[in-house]
mmCIF file of C-alpha atoms and ligand atoms in Angstrom:
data_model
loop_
_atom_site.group_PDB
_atom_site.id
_atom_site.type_symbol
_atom_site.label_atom_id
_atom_site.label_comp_id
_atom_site.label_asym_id
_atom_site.label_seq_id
_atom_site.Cartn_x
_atom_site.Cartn_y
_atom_site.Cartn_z
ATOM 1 C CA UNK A 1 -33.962 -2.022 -7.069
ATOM 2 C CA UNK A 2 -37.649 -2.979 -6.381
ATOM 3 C CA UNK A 3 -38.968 -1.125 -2.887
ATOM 4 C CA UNK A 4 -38.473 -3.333 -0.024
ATOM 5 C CA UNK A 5 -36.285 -5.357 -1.637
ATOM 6 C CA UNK A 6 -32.954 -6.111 -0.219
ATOM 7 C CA UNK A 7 -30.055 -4.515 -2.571
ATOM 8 C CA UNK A 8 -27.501 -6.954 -4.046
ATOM 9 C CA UNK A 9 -24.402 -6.623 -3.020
ATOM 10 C CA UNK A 10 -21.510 -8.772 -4.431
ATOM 11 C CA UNK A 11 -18.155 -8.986 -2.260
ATOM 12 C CA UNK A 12 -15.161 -10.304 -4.080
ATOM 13 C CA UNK A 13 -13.605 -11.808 -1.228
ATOM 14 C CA UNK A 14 -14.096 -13.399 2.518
ATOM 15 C CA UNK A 15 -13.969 -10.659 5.042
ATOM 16 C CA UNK A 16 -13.821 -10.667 8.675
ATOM 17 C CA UNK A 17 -16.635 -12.627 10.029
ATOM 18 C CA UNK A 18 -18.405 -9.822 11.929
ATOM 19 C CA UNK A 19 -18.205 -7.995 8.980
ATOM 20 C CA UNK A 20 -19.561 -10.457 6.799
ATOM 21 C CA UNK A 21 -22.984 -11.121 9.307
ATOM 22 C CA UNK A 22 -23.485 -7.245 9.621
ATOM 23 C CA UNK A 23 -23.496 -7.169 5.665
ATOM 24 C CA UNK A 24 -25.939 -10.246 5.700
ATOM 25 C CA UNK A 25 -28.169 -8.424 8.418
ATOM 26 C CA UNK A 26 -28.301 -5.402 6.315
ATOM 27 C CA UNK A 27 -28.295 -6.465 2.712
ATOM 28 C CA UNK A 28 -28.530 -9.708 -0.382
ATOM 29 C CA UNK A 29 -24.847 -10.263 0.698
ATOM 30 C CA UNK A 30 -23.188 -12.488 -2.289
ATOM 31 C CA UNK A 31 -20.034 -13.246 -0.211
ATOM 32 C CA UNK A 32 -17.538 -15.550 -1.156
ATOM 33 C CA UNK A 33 -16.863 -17.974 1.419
ATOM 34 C CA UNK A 34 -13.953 -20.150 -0.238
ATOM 35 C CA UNK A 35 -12.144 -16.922 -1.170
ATOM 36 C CA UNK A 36 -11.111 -17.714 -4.212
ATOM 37 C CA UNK A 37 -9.771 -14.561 -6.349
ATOM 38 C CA UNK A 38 -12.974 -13.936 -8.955
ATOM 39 C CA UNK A 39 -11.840 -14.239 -12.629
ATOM 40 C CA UNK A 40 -12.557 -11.100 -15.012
ATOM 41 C CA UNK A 41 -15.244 -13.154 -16.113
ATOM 42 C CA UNK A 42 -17.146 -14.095 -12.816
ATOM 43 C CA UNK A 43 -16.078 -10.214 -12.156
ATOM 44 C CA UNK A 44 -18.224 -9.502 -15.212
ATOM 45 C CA UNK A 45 -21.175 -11.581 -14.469
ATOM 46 C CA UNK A 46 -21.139 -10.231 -10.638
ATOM 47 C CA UNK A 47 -21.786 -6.018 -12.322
ATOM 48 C CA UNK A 48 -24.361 -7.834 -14.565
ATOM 49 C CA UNK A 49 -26.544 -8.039 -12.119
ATOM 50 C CA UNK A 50 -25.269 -6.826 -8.299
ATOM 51 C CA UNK A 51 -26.658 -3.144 -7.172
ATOM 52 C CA UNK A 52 -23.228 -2.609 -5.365
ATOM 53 C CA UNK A 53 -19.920 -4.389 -5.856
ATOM 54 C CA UNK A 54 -17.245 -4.827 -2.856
ATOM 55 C CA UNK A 55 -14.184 -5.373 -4.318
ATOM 56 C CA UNK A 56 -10.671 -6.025 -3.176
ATOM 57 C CA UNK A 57 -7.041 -4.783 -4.474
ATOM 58 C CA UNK A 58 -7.023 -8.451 -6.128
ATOM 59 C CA UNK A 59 -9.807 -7.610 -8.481
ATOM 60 C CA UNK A 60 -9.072 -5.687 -11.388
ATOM 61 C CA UNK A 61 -12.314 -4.083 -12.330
ATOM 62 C CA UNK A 62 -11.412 -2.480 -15.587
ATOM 63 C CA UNK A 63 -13.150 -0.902 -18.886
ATOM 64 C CA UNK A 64 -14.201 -4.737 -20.031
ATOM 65 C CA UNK A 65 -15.368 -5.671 -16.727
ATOM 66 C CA UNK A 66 -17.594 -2.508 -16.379
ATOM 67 C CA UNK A 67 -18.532 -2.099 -19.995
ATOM 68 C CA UNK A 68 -20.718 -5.324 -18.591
ATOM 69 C CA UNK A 69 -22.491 -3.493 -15.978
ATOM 70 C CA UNK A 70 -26.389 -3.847 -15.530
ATOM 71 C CA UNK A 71 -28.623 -0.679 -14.971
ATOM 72 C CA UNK A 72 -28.511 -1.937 -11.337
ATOM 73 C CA UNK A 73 -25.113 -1.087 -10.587
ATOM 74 C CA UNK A 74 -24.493 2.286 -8.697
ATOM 75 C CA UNK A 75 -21.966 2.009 -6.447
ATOM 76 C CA UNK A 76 -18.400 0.159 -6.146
ATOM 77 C CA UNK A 77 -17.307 0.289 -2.771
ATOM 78 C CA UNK A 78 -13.877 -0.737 -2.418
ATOM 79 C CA UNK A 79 -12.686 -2.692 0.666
ATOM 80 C CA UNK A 80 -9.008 -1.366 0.647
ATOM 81 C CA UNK A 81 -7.587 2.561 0.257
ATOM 82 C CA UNK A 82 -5.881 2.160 -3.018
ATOM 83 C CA UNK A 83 -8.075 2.216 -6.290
ATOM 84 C CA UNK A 84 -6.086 1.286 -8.889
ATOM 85 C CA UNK A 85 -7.585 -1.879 -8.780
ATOM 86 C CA UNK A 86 -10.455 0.367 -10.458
ATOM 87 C CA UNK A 87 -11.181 2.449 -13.925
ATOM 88 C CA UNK A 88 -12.301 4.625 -11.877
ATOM 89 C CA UNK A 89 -12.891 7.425 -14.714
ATOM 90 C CA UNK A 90 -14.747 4.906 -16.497
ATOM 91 C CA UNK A 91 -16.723 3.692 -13.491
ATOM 92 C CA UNK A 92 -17.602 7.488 -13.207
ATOM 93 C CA UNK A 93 -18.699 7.850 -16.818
ATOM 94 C CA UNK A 94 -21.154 4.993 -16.242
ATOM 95 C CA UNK A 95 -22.406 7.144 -13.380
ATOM 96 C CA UNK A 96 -21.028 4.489 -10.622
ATOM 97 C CA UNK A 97 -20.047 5.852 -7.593
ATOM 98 C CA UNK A 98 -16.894 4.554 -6.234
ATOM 99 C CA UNK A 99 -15.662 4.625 -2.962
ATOM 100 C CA UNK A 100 -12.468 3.532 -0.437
ATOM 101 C CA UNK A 101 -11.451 2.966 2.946
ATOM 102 C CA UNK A 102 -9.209 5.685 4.074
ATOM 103 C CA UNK A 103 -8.016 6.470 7.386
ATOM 104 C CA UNK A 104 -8.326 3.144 8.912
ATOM 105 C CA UNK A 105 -5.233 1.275 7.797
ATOM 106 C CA UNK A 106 -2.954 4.400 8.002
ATOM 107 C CA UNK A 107 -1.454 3.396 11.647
ATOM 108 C CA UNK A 108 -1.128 -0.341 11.125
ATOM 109 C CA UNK A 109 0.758 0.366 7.356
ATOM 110 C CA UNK A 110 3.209 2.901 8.836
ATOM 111 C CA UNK A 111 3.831 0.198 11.567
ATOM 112 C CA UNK A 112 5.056 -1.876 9.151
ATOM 113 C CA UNK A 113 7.190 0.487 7.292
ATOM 114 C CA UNK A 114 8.462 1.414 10.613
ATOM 115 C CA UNK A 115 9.438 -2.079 10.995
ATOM 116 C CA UNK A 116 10.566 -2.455 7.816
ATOM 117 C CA UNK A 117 12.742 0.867 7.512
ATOM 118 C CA UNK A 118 14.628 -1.131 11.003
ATOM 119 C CA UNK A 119 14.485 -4.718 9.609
ATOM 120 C CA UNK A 120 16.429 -4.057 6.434
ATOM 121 C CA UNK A 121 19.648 -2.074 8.011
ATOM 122 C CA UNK A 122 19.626 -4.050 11.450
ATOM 123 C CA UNK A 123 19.742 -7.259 9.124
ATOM 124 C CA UNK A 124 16.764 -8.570 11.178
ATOM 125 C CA UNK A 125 15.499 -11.580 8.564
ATOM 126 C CA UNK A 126 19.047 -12.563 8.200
ATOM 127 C CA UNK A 127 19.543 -12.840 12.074
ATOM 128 C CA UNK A 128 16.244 -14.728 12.552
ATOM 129 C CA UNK A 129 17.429 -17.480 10.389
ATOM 130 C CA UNK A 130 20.215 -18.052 12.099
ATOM 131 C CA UNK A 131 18.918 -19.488 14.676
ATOM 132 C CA UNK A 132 16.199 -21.565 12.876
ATOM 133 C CA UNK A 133 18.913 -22.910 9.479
ATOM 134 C CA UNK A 134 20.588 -25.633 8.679
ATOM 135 C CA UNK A 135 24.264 -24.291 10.118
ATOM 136 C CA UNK A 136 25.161 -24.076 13.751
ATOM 137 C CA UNK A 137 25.523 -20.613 15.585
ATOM 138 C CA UNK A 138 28.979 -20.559 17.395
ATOM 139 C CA UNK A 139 28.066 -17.220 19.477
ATOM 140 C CA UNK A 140 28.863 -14.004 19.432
ATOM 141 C CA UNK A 141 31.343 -11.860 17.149
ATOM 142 C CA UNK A 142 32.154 -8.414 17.622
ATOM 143 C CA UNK A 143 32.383 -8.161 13.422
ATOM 144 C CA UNK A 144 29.445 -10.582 12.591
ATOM 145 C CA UNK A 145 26.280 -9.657 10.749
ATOM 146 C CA UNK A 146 27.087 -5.699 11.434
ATOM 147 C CA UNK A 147 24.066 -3.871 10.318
ATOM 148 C CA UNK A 148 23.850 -0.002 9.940
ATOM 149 C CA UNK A 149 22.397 2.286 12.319
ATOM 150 C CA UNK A 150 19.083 4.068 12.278
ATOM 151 C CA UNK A 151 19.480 7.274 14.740
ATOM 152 C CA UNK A 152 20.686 9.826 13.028
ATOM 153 C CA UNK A 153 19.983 8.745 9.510
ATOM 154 C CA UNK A 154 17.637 11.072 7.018
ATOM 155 C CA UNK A 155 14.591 9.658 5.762
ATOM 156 C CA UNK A 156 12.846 10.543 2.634
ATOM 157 C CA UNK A 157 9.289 10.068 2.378
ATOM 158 C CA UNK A 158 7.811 10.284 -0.579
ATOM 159 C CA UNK A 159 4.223 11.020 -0.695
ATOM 160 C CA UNK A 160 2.972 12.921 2.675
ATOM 161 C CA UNK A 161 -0.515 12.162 2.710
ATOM 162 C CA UNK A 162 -2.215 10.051 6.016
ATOM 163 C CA UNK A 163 0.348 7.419 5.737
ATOM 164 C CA UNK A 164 3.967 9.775 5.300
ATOM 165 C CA UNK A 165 2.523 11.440 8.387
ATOM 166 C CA UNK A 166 2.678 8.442 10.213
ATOM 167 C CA UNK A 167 5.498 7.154 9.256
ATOM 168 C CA UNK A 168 7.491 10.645 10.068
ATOM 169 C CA UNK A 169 5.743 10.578 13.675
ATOM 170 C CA UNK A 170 7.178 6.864 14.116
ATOM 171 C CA UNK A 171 10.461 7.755 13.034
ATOM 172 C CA UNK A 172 11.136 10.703 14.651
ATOM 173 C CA UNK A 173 11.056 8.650 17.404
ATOM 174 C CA UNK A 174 14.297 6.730 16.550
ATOM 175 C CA UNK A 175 15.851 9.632 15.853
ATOM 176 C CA UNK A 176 15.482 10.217 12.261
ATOM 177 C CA UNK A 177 15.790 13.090 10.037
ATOM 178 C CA UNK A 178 12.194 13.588 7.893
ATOM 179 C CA UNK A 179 12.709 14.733 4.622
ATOM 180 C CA UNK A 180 9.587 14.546 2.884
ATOM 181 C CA UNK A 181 8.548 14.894 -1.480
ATOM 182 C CA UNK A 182 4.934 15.348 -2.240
ATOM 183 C CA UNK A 183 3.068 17.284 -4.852
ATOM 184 C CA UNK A 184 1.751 19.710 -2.035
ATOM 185 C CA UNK A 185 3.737 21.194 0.183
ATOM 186 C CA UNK A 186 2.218 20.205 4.242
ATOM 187 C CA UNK A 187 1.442 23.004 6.024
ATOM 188 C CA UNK A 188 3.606 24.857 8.856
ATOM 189 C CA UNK A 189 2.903 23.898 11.822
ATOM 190 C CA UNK A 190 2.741 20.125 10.182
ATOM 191 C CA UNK A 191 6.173 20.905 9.105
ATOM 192 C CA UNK A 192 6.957 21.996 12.519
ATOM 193 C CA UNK A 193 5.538 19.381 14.083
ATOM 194 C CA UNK A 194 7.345 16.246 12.210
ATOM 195 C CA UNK A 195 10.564 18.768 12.006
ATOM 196 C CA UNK A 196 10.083 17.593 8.117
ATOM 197 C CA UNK A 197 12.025 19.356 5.419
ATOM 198 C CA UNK A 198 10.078 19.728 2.179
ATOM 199 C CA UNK A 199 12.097 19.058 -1.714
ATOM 200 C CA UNK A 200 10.501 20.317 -4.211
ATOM 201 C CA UNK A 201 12.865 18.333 -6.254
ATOM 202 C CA UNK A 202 12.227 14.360 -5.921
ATOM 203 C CA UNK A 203 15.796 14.205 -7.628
ATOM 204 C CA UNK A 204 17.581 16.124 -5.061
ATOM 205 C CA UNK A 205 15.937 14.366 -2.325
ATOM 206 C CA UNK A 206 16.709 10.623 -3.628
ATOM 207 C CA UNK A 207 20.478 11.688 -3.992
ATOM 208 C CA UNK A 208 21.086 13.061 -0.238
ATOM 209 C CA UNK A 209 18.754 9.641 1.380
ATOM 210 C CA UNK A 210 19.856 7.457 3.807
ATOM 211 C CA UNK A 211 16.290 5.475 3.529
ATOM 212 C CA UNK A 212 13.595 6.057 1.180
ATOM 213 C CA UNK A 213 10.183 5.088 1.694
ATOM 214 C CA UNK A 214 7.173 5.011 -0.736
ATOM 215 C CA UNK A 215 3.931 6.314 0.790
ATOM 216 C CA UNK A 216 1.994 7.242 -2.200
ATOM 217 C CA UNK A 217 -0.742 5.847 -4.309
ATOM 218 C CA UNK A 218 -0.465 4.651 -7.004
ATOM 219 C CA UNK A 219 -1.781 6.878 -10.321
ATOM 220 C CA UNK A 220 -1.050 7.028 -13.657
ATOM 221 C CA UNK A 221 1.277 10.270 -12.669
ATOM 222 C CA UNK A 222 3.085 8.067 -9.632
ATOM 223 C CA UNK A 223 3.619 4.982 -12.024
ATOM 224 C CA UNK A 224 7.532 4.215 -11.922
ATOM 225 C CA UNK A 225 7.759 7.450 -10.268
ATOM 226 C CA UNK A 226 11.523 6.076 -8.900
ATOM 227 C CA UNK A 227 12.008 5.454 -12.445
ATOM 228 C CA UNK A 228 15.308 3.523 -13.636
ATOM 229 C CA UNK A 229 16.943 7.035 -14.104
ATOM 230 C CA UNK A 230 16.279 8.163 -10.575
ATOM 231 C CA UNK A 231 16.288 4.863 -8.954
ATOM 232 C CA UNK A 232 20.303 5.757 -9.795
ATOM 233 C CA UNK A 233 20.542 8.622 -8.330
ATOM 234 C CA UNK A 234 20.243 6.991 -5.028
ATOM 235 C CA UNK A 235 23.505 6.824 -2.582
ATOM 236 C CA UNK A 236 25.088 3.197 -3.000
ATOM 237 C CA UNK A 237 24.374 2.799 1.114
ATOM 238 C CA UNK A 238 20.510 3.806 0.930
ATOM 239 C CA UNK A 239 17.920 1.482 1.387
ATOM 240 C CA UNK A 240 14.153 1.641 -0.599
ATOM 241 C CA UNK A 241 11.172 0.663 1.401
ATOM 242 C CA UNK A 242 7.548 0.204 -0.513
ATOM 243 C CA UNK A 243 4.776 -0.320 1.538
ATOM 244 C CA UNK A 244 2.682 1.615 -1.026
ATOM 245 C CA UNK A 245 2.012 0.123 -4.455
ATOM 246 C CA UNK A 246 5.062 -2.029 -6.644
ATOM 247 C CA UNK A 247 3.911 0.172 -9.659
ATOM 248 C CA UNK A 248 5.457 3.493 -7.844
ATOM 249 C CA UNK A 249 9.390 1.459 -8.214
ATOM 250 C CA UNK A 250 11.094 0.322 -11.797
ATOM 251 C CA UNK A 251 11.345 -3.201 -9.899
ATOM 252 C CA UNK A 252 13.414 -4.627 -12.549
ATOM 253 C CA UNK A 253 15.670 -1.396 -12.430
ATOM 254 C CA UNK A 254 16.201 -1.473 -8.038
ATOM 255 C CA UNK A 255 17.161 -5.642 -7.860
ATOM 256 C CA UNK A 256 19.767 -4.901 -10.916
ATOM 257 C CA UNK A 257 20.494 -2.071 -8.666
ATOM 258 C CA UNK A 258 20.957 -3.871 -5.691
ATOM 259 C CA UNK A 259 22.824 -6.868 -7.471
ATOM 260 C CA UNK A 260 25.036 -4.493 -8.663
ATOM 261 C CA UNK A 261 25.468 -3.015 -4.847
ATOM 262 C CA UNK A 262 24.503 0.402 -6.012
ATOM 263 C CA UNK A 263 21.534 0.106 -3.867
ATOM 264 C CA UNK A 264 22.663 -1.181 -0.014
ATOM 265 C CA UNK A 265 19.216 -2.863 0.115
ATOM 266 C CA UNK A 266 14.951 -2.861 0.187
ATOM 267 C CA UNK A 267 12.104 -4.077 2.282
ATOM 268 C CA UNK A 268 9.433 -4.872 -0.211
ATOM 269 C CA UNK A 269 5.905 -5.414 0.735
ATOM 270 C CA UNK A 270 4.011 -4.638 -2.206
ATOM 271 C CA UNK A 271 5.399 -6.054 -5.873
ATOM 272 C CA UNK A 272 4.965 -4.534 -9.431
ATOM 273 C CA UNK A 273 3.134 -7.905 -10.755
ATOM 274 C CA UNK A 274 1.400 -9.055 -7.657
ATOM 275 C CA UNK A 275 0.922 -11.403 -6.205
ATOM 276 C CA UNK A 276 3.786 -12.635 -9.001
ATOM 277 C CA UNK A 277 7.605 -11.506 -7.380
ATOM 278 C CA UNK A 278 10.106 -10.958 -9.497
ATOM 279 C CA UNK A 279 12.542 -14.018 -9.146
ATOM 280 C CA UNK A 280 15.651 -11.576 -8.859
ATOM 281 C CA UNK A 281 14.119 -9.955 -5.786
ATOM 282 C CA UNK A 282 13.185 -13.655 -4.146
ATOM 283 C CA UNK A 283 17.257 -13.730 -5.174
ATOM 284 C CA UNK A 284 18.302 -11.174 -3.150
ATOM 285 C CA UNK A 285 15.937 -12.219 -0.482
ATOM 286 C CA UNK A 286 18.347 -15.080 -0.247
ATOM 287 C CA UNK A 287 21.220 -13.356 0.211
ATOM 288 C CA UNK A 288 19.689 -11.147 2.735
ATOM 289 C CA UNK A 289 20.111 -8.185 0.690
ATOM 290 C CA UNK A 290 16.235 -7.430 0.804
ATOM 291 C CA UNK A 291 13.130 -8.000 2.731
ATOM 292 C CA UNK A 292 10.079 -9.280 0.992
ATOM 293 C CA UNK A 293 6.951 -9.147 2.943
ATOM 294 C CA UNK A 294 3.505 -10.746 1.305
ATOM 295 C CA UNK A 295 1.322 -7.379 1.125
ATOM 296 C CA UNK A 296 1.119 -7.125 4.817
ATOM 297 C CA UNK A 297 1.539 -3.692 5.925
ATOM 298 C CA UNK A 298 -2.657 -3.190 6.659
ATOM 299 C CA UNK A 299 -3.028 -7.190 7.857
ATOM 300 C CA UNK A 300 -4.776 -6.335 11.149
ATOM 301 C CA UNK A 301 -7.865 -7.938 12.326
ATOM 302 C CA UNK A 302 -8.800 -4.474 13.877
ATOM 303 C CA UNK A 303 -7.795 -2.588 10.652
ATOM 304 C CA UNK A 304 -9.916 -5.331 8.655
ATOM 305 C CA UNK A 305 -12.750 -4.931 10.763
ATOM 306 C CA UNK A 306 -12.622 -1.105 10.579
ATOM 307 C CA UNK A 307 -12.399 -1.378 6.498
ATOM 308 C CA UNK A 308 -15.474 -3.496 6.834
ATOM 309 C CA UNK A 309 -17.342 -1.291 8.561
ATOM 310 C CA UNK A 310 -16.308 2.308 6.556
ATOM 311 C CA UNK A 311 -17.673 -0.435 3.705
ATOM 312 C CA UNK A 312 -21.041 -0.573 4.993
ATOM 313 C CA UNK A 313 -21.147 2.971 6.026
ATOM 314 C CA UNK A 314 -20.227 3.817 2.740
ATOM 315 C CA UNK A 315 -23.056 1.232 1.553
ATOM 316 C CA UNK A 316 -25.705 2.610 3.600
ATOM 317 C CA UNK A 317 -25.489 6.350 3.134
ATOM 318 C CA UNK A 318 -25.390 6.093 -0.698
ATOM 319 C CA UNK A 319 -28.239 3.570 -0.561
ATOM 320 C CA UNK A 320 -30.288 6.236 2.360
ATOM 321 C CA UNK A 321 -29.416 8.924 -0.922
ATOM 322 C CA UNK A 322 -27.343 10.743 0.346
ATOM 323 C CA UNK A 323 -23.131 11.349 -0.723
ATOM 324 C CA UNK A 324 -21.368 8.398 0.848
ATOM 325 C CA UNK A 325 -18.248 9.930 3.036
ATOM 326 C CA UNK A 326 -15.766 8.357 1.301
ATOM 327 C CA UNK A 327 -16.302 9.039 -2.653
ATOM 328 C CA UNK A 328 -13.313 8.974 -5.012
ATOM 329 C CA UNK A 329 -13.013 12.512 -7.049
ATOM 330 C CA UNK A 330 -11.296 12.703 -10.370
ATOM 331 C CA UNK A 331 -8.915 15.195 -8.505
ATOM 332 C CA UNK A 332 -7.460 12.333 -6.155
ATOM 333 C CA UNK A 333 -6.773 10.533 -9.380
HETATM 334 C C1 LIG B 1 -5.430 -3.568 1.606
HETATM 335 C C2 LIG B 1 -4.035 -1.723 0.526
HETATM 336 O O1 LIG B 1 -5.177 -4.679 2.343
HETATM 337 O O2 LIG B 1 -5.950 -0.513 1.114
HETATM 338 C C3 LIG B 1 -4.997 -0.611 0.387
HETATM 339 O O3 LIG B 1 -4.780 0.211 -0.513
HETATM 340 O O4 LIG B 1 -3.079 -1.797 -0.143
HETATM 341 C C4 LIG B 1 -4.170 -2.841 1.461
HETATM 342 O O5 LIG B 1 -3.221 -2.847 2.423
HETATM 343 C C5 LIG B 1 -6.042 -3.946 0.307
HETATM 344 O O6 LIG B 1 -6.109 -2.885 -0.575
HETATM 345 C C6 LIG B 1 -7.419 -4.510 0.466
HETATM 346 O O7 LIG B 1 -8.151 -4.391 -0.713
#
């Protein structure tokens, strides 16, 4: 980049507007005003030439896209936490820095698996549409539209990082039982403090569930992580939630499994194939066996705005030199 020259930065998608006029203040912001999801090959032609890219969890920046980068391009700053939208080893090979926006969305995603873990047993959907379909409501039954209840119930979180946490903190709240599965054990007086039992064993946790929810990223180690074979070995009145990544859950493997009532139910937010669903799920939906939720779980202006800004923080100190404070290391792969 020529001194005194604005850098180039390319962002995939529209962002807040504050967001956007601090970026245009501070930088040659390419934004993308339509918001139209960029194609591999506008994706390609934006590393040709940008100094930094901003992409988005609906841009798949892989080996082809950044086999096409210019000399220019240092830095990938992601505008979401999850980078699997990213080669990230290859990006690092290159000598790209990549970075995220953790932290930010942690309270407004467990608020949504919160609401999820109560909308799927309480039949909440289901009741909604009562009200709003095509039949008439005739009042109230002792035996109608019984859900199940949440106090009492043991939840199994797996993956405690930021999110888990937060989720455990909500649900301890109602009353539930944390039972947690990560690859590190939290430490004691975290354990104390949620009341959270650790398995070592995923297995053993999935079997003795009430509610499971997915807080993990998404890696090549945590891809179909509740695998077909485990996905059975949860109790025929559990429920799944996934607020995390639909690569973490065999999706085929839990609607078969709740078709076949082997599963009680799931409150889906995130999809294997997104922003495709799989049309057994939108089935199920239907019958109110499961909640599906459009990748929702960090939709907050606030928690937008905040992403925006760790962007631009992120921007700035790599461009000042220095390390930006949110760098993806091959260990958090
Ligand atoms: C974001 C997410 O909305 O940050 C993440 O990992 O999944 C989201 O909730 C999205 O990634 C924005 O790129």
């Amino acid at each position: 980049m020529a001194s005194g020259k604005k850098p180039l930065v390319v962002v995939t998608r529209r962002l807040p507007d504050s967001v956007e006029m601090r970026m245009r203040e501070l930088f040659d912001a390419r934004l993308n005003a339509d918001d139209a999801p960029m194609s591999q090959a506008d994706l390609a032609a934006a590393v040709k030439t940008a100094d930094v890219l901003v992409p988005t969890v609906t841009d798949r920046i892989d080996r082809s896209v950044l086999s096409q980068s210019g000399e220019r391009l240092k830095l990938i700053a992601n505008f979401g936490n999850g980078v699997d939208n990213i080669d990230v080893p290859t990006a690092l090979q290159r000598g790209i820095t990549v970075t995220n926006t953790p932290g930010v969305l942690t309270e407004d995603t467990a608020d949504m698996t919160m609401a999820l873990i109560l909308a799927v047993p309480r039949r909440l959907t289901e009741g909604a549409q009562v009200l709003t379909g095509d039949k008439d409501w005739h009042g109230w039954s002792p035996t109608w539209t019984l859900g199940h209840r949440i106090w009492g119930k043991r939840l199994g979180i797996v993956g405690m990082g930021r999110i888990g946490q937060a989720v455990a903190r909500r649900a301890q709240a109602f009353g539930v039982k944390i039972h947690y599965h990560d690859r590190r054990r939290l430490a004691p007086q975290i354990e104390e403090e949620l009341h959270a039992t650790f398995w070592e064993s995923l297995d053993q946790m999935l079997a003795r569930m009430d509610i499971i929810s997915v807080n993990c990223p998404h890696t090549p180690a945590t891809f179909h992580l509740l695998s077909a074979r485990r996905l059975k070995l949860i109790r025929s009145d559990a429920y799944v939630v996934n607020t995390a990544r639909g690569e973490v859950i065999d999706e085929n493997a839990l609607a078969r499994l709740i078709e076949a009532e082997e599963i009680a139910g799931a409150g889906l937010d995130v999809f294997e194939h997104e922003p495709a669903v799989n049309p057994k799920l939108i089935k199920l939906a239907r019958l109110g066996k499961v909640i599906l939720l459009p990748h929702l779980a960090s939709a907050t202006l606030e928690g937008r705005i905040d992403m925006g800004e760790k962007v631009i923080v992120n921007i700035r100190t790599f461009l000042d030199g220095h390390r930006p404070p949110d760098r993806v290391l091959p260990s958090m792969l």
